[in-house]
Tab-separated table of C-alpha atoms and ligand atoms in Angstrom:
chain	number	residue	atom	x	y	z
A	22	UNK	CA	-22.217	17.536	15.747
A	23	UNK	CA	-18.692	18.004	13.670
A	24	UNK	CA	-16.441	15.467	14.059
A	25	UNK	CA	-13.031	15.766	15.179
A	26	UNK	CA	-10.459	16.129	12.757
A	27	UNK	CA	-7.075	14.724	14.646
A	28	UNK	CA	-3.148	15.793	13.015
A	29	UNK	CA	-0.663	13.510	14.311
A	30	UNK	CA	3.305	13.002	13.570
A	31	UNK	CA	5.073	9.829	14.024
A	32	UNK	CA	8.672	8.879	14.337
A	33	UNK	CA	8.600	6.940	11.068
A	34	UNK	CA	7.959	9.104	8.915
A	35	UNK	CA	8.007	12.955	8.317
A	36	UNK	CA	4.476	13.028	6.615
A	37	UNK	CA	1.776	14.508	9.135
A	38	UNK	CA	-1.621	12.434	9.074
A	39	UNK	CA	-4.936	14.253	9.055
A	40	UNK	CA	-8.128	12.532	10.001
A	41	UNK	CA	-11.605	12.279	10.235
A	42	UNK	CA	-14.614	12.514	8.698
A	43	UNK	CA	-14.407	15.806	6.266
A	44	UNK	CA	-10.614	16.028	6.904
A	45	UNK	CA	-10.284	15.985	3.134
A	46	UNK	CA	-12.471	19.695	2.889
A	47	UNK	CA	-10.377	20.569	6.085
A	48	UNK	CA	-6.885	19.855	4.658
A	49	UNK	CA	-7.195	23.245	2.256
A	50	UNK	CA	-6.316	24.843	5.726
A	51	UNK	CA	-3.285	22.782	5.313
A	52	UNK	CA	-2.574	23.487	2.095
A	53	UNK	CA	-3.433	27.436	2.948
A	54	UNK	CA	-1.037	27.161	5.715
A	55	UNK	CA	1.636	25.975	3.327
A	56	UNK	CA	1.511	28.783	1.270
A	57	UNK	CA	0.166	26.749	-1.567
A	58	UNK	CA	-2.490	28.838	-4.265
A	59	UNK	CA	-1.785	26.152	-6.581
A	60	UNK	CA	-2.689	22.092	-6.633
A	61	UNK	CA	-3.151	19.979	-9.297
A	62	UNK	CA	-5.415	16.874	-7.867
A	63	UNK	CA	-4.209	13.414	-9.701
A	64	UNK	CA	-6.652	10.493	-9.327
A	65	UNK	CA	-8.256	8.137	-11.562
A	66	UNK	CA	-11.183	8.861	-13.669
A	67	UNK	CA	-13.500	6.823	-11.320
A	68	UNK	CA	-12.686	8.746	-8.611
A	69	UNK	CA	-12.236	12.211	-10.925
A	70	UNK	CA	-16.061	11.886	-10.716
A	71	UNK	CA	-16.716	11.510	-6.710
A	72	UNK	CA	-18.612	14.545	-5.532
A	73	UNK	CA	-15.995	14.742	-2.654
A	74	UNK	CA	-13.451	15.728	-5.533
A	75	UNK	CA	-16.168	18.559	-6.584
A	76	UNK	CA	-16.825	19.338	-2.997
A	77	UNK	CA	-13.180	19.660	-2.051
A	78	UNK	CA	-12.151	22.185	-5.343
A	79	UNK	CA	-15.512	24.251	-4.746
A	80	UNK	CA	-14.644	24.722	-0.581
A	81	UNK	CA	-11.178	25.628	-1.803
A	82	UNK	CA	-12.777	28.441	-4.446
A	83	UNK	CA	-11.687	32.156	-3.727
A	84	UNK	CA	-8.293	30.640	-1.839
A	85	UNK	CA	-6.649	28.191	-3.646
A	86	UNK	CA	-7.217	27.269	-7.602
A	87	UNK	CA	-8.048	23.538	-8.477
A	88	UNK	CA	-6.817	21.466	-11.685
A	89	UNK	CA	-7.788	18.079	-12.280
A	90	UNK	CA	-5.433	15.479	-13.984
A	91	UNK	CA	-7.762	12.172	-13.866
A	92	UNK	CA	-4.721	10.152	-16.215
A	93	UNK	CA	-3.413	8.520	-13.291
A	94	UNK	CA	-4.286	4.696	-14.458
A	95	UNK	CA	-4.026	1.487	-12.238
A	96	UNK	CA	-1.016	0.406	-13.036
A	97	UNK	CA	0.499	3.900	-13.696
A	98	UNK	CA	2.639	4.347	-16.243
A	99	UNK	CA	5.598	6.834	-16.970
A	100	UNK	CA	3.751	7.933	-19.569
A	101	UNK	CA	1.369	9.006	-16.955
A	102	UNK	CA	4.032	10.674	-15.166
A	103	UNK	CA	5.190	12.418	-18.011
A	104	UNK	CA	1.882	13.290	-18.774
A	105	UNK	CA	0.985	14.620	-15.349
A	106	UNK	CA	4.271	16.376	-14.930
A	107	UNK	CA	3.504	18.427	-18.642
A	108	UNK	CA	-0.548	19.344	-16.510
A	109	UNK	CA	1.035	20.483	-13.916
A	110	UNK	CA	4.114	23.078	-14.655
A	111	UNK	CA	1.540	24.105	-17.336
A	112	UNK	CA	-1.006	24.998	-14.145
A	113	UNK	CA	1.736	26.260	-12.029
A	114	UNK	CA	1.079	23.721	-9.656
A	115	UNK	CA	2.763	24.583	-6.106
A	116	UNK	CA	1.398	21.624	-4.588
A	117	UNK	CA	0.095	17.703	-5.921
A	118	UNK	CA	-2.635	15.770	-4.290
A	119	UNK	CA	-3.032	12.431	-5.022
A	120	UNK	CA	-6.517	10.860	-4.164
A	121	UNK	CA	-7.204	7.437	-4.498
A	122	UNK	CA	-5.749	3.917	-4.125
A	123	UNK	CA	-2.140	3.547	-4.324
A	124	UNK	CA	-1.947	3.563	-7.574
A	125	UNK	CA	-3.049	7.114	-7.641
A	126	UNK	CA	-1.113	7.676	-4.627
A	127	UNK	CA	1.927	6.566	-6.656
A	128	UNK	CA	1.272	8.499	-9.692
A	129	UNK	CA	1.213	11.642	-7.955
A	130	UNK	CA	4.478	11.349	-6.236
A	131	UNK	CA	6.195	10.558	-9.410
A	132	UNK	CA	4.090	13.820	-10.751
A	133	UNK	CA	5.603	15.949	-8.383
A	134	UNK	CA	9.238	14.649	-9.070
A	135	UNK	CA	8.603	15.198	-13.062
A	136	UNK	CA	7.038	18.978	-11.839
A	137	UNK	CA	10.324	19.640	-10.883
A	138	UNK	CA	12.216	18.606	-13.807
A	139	UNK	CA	10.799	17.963	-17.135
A	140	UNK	CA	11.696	14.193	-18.564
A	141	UNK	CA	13.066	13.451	-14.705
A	142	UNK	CA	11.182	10.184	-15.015
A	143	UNK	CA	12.616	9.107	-18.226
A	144	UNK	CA	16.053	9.278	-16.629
A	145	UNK	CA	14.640	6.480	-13.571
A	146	UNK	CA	13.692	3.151	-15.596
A	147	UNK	CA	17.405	1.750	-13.831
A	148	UNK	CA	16.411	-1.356	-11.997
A	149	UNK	CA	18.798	-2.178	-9.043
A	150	UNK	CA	20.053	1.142	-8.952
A	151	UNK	CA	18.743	4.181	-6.031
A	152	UNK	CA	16.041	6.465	-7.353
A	153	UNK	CA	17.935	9.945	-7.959
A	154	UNK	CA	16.579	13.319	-7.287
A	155	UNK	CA	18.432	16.012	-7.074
A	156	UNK	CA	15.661	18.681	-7.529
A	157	UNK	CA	13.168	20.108	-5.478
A	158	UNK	CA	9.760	18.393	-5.473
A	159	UNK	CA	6.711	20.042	-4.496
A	160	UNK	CA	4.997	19.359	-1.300
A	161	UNK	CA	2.930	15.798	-1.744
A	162	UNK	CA	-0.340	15.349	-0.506
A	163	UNK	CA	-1.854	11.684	-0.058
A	164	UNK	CA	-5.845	11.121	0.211
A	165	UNK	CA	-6.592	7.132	0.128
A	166	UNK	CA	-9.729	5.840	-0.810
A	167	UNK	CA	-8.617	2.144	-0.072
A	168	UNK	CA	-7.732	1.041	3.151
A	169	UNK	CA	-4.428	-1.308	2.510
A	170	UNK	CA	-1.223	0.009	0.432
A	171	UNK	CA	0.372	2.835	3.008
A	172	UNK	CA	1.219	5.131	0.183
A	173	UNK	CA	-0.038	7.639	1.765
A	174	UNK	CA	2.904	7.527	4.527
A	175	UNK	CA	6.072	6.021	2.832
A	176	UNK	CA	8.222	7.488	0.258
A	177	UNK	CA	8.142	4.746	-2.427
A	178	UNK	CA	6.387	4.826	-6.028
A	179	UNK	CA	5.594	2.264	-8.337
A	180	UNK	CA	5.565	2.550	-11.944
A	181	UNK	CA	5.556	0.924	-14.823
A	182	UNK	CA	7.867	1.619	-17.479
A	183	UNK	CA	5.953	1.015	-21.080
A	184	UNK	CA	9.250	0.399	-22.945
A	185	UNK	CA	10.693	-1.907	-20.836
A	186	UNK	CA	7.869	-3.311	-19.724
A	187	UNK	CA	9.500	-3.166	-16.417
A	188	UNK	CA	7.369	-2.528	-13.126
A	189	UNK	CA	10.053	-0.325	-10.660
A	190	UNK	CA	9.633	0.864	-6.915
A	191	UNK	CA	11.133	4.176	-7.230
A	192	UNK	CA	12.349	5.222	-3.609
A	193	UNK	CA	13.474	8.753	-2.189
A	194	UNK	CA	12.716	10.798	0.514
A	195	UNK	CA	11.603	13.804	-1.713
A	196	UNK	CA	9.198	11.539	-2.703
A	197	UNK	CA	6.850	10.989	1.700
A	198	UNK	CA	3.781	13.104	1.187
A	199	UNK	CA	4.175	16.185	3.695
A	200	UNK	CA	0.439	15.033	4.404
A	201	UNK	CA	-2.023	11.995	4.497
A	202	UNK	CA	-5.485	12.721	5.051
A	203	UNK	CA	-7.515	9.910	6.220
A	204	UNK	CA	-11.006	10.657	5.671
A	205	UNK	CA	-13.128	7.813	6.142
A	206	UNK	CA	-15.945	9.470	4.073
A	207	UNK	CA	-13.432	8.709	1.410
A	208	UNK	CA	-14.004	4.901	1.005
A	209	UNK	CA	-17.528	4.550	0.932
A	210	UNK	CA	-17.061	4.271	-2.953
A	211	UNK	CA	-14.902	1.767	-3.406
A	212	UNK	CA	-16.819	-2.110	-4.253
A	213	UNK	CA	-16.837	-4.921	-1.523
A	214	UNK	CA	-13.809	-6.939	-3.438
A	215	UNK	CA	-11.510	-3.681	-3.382
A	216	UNK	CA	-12.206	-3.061	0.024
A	217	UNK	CA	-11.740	-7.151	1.199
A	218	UNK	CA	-8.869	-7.236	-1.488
A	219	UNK	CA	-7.304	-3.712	0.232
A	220	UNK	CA	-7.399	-5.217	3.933
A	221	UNK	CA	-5.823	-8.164	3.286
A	222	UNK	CA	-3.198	-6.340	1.235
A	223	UNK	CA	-2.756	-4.475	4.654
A	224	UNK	CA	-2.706	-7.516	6.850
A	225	UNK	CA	-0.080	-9.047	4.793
A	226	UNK	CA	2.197	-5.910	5.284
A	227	UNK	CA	1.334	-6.151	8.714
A	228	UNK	CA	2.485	-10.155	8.982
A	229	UNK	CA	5.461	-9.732	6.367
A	230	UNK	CA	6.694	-6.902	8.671
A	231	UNK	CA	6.498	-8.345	11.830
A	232	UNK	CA	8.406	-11.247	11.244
A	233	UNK	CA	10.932	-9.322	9.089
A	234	UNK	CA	14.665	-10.102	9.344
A	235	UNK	CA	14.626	-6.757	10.044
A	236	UNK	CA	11.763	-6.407	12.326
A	237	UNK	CA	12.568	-3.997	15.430
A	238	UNK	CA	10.788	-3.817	18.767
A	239	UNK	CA	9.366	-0.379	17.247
A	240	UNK	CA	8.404	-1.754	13.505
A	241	UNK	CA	6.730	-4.762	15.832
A	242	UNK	CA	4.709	-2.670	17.888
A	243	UNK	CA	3.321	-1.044	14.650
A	244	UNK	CA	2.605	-4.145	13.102
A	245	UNK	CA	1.324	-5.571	16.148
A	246	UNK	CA	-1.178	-2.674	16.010
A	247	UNK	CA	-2.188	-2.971	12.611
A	248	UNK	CA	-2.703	-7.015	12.838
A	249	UNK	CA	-5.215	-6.147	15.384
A	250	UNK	CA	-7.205	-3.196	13.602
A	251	UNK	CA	-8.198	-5.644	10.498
A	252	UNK	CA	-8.791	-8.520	12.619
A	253	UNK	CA	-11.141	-6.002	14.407
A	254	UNK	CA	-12.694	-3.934	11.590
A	255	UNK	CA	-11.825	-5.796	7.968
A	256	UNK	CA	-14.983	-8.105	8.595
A	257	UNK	CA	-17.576	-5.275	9.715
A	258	UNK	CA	-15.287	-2.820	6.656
A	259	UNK	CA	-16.171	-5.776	4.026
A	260	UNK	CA	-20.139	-6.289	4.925
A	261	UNK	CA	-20.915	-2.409	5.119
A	262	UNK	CA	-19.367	0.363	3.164
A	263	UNK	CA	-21.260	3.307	5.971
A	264	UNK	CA	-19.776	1.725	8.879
A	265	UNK	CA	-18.055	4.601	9.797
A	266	UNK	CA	-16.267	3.260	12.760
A	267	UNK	CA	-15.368	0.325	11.042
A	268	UNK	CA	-13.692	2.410	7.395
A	269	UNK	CA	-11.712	4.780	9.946
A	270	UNK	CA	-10.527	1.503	11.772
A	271	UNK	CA	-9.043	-0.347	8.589
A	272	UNK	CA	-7.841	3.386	7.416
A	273	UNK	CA	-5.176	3.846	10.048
A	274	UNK	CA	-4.284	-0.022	10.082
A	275	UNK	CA	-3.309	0.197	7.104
A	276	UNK	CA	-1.545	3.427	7.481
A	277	UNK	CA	0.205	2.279	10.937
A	278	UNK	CA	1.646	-1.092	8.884
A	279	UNK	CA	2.484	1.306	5.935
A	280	UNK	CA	4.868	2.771	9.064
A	281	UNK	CA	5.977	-0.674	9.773
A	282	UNK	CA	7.455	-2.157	6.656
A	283	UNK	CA	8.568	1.233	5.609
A	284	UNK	CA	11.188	-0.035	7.558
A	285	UNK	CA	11.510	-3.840	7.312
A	286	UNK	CA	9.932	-4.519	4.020
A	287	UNK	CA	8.003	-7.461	3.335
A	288	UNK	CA	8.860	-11.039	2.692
A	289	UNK	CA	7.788	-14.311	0.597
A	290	UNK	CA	4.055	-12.988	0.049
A	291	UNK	CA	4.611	-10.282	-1.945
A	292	UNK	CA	7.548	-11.642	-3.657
A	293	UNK	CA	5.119	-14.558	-4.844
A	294	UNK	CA	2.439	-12.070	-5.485
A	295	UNK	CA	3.801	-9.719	-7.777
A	296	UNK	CA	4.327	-12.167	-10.989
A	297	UNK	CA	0.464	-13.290	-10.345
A	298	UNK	CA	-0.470	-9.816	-10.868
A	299	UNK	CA	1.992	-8.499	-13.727
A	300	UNK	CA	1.127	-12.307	-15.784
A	301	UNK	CA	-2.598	-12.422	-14.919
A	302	UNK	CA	-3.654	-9.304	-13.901
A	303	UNK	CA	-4.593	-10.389	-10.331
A	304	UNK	CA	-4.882	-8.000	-8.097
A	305	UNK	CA	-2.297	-7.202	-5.518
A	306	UNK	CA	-4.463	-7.088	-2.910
A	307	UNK	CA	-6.554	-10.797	-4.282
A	308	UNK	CA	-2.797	-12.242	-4.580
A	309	UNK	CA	-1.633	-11.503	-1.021
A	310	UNK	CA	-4.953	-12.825	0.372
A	311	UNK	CA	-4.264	-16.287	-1.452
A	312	UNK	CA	-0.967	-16.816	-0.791
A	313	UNK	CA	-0.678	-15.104	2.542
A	314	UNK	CA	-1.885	-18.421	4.315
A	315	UNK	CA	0.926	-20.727	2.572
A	316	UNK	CA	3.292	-17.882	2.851
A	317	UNK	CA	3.189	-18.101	6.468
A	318	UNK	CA	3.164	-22.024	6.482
A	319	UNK	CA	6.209	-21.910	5.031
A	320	UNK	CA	7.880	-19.411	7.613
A	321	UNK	CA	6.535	-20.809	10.738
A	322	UNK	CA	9.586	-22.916	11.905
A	323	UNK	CA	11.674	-19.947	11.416
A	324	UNK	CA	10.365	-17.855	14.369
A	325	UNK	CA	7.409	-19.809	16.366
A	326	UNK	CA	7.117	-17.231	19.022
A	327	UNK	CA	6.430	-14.374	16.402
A	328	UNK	CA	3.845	-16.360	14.619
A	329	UNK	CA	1.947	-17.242	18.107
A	330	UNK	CA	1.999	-13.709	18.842
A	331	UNK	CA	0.295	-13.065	15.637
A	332	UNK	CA	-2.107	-15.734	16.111
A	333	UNK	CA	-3.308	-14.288	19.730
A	334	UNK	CA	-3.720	-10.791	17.934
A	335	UNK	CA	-5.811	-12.044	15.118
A	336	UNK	CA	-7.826	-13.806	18.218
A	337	UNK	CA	-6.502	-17.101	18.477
A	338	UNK	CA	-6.860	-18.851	21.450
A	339	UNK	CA	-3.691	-20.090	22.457
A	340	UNK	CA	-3.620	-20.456	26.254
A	341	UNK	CA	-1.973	-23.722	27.501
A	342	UNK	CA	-0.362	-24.170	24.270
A	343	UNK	CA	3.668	-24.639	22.795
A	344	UNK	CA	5.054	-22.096	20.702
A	345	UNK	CA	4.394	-24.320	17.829
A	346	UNK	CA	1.085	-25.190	18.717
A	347	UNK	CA	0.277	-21.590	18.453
A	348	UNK	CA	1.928	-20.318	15.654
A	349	UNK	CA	0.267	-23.404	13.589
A	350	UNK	CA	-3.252	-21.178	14.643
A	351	UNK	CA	-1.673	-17.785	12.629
A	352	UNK	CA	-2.335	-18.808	9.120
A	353	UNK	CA	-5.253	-20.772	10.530
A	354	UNK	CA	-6.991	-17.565	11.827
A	355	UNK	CA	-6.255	-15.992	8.771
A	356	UNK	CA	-8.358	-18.433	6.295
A	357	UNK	CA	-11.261	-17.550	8.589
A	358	UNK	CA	-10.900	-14.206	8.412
A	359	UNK	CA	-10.624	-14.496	4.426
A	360	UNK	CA	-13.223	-16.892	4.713
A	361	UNK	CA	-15.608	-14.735	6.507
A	362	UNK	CA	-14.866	-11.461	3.782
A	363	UNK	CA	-15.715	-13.785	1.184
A	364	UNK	CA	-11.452	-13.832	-0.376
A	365	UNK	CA	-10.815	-15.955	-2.780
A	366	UNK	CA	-8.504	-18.748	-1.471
A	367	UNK	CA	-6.550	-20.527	-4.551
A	368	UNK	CA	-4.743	-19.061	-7.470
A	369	UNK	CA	-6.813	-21.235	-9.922
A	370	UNK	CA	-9.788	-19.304	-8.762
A	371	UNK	CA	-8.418	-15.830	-10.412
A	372	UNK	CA	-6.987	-17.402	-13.654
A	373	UNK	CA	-3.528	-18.217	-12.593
A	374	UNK	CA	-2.391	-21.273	-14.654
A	375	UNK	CA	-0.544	-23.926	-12.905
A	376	UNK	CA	2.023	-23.964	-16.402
A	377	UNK	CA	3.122	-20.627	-15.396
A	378	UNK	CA	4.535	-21.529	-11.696
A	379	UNK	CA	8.564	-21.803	-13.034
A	380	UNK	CA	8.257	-18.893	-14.950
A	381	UNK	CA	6.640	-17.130	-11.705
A	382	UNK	CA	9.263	-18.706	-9.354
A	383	UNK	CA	12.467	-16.851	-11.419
A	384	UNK	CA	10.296	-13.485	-11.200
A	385	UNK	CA	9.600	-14.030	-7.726
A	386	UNK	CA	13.224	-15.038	-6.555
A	387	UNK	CA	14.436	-11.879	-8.110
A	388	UNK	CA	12.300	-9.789	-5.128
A	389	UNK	CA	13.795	-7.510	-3.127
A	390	UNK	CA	11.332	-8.847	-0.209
A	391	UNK	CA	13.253	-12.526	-0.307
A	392	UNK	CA	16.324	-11.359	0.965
A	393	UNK	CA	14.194	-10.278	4.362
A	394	UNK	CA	11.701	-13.298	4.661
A	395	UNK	CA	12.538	-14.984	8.160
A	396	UNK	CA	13.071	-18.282	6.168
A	397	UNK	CA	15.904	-18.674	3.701
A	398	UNK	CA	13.538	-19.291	0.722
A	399	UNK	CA	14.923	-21.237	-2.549
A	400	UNK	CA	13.341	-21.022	-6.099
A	401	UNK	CA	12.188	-25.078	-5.208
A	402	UNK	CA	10.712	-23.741	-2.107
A	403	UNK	CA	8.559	-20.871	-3.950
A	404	UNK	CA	7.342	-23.544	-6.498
A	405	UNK	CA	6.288	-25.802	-3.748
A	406	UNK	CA	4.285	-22.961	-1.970
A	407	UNK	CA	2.714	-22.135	-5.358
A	408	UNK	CA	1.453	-25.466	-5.806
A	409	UNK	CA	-0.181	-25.864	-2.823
A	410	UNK	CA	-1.783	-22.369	-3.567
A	411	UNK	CA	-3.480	-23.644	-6.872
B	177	FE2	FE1	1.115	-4.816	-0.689
């Protein structure tokens, strides 16, 4: 029996979100529908060699012509930008689907920007300052194959620039995908760590954005939602890469808190995360999972009742008990759910060495996410909740 492919819109955002199983050989209807002939793909070369990827370009044959550009690396790069953008005018690209994790995701965005105007990216390594286009960008299409950044619905693009060495969030509306297709059949692929690593990168967008100085009643309900997708699919997600049910469950968590902190942005977690990744090469997602736990511990006495609601929706029982009393269960429920996916729990696990913590504290304070954390947070406090991560 064919399974329902389901197109929804949401307030947040002005990308439409496509899914299903086979909603990635059912968006060339979408692309068809645009008008688009042209689309240059940009993934990885891991995923350049999925036989979706082959699948997709040969059910598009005879309606709309296929290039691959398979430079899109996991940090990308503006070299891979430039790169990408030089692919893709070449081609005559009308349209740019990114498939992958967010890196990929990323890459493509700041493809379709550099489509528009050769050497547009060279123009954006200005930390601090608003991302600038003033060009038209081709129509974005998102495809994850993780379950945890929300690329695929928000209009922001990290990359790296070589020269600088400087790691930017570029940020425009030219650059929200006009569509995210969430096809579960699209994860099977990735290895149990990137999947655990991915869910817990979307739980702690979920947490950071609920608690949010600049959490709403909306950006809660959101976050609220996704909380209680991982708790309910991240273990069953992390033990079997077919469960079906399970992939499609983490997929739209992690989409609906991409919605969330779209809005809010994040907080302590990934401000502290971030310098583990660019000094040690931890993963973002492997970073978040460790710290998330002392992130919250530190945050706690700044809103109780928020944290008590997040322990009931990640299953805490809290009947009969203060505010307090329940909040104190959040990061407690957490570790159990990291526990059970088999996350690594302390920074010396991944490499991190415990002489780096100052250095990581000034690169850390200098986060845009600190200025929303619910707790005023000094460089003191960040070296304290380091510590008790190692
Ligand atoms: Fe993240």
């Amino acid at each position: 029996m064919p399974e329902t492919i389901r197109t929804e819109c949401f307030d947040e955002t002005p990308t439409r979100v496509v899914s299903g199983r086979g909603a990635l050989a059912g968006s060339r209807a979408c692309l068809a529908g645009m008008g688009i002939s042209r689309v240059l793909i940009v993934c990885g070369e891991n995923v350049a060699q999925l036989p979706q990827v082959a699948e997709f370009a040969a059910c598009c044959e005879g309606c709309i012509d296929v290039a691959i550009f398979s430079g899109a690396e996991p940090d990308p790069t503006d070299g891979n930008v430039r790169d990408g953008g030089a692919v893709g005018r070449e081609f005559g690209a009308q349209a740019v689907m990114g498939i992958g994790g967010g890196s990929s995701m990323d890459c493509a965005k700041g493809i379709a920007a550099e489509i528009g105007a050769e050497g547009w990216i060279a123009t954006q390594d200005r930390p601090g300052e608003p991302t600038q286009i003033d060009h038209e960008v081709p129509p974005i299409v998102c495809v994850p194959t993780t379950a945890g950044t929300g690329s695929e619905v928000n209009p922001f693009s990290v990359i790296t620039f070589t020269e600088t060495k400087r790691k930017l969030v570029l940020n425009h509306e030219a650059l929200y995908p006009r569509c995210a297709v969430l096809d579960p059949g699209m994860l099977t692929s990735a290895p149990k760590m990137v999947r655990v690593a991915a869910g817990l990168d979307a739980l702690t967008h979920a947490i950071e954005s609920y608690v949010s100085t600049r959490a709403t009643e909306a950006t809660r309900r959101r976050a609220a939602e996704a909380i209680r997708g991982v708790a309910q699919f991240l273990p069953r997600a992390a033990a079997d890469a077919e469960d079906m049910p399970a992939l499609a469950g983490m997929q739209r968590a992690a989409m609906i808190a991409g919605l969330s902190f779209a809005h809010t942005r994040l907080g302590i977690v990934h401000a502290m995360a971030l310098p583990l990744s660019a000094l040690f090469g931890v993963p973002h997602g492997v970073a978040n999972a460790i710290l998330l736990p002392h992130g919250m511990r530190f945050n706690l006495e700044a809103d109780p009742a928020a944290f008590a609601e997040i322990a009931e929706l990640l299953g805490a029982q809290v009947e009969g008990l203060s505010a307090a009393e329940a909040a104190a269960l959040a990061p407690e429920a957490v570790e159990l759910l990291a526990a059970e996916v088999g996350a690594p729990t302390t920074m010396g696990a991944v490499g991190v060495e415990a002489s780096a913590i100052e250095r990581m504290a000034d690169d850390a304070m200098k986060s845009a996410h600190v200025q929303v954390n619910p707790r005023a947070m000094s460089r003191e406090d960040v070296i304290a909740v380091y510590r008790g991560a190692m």
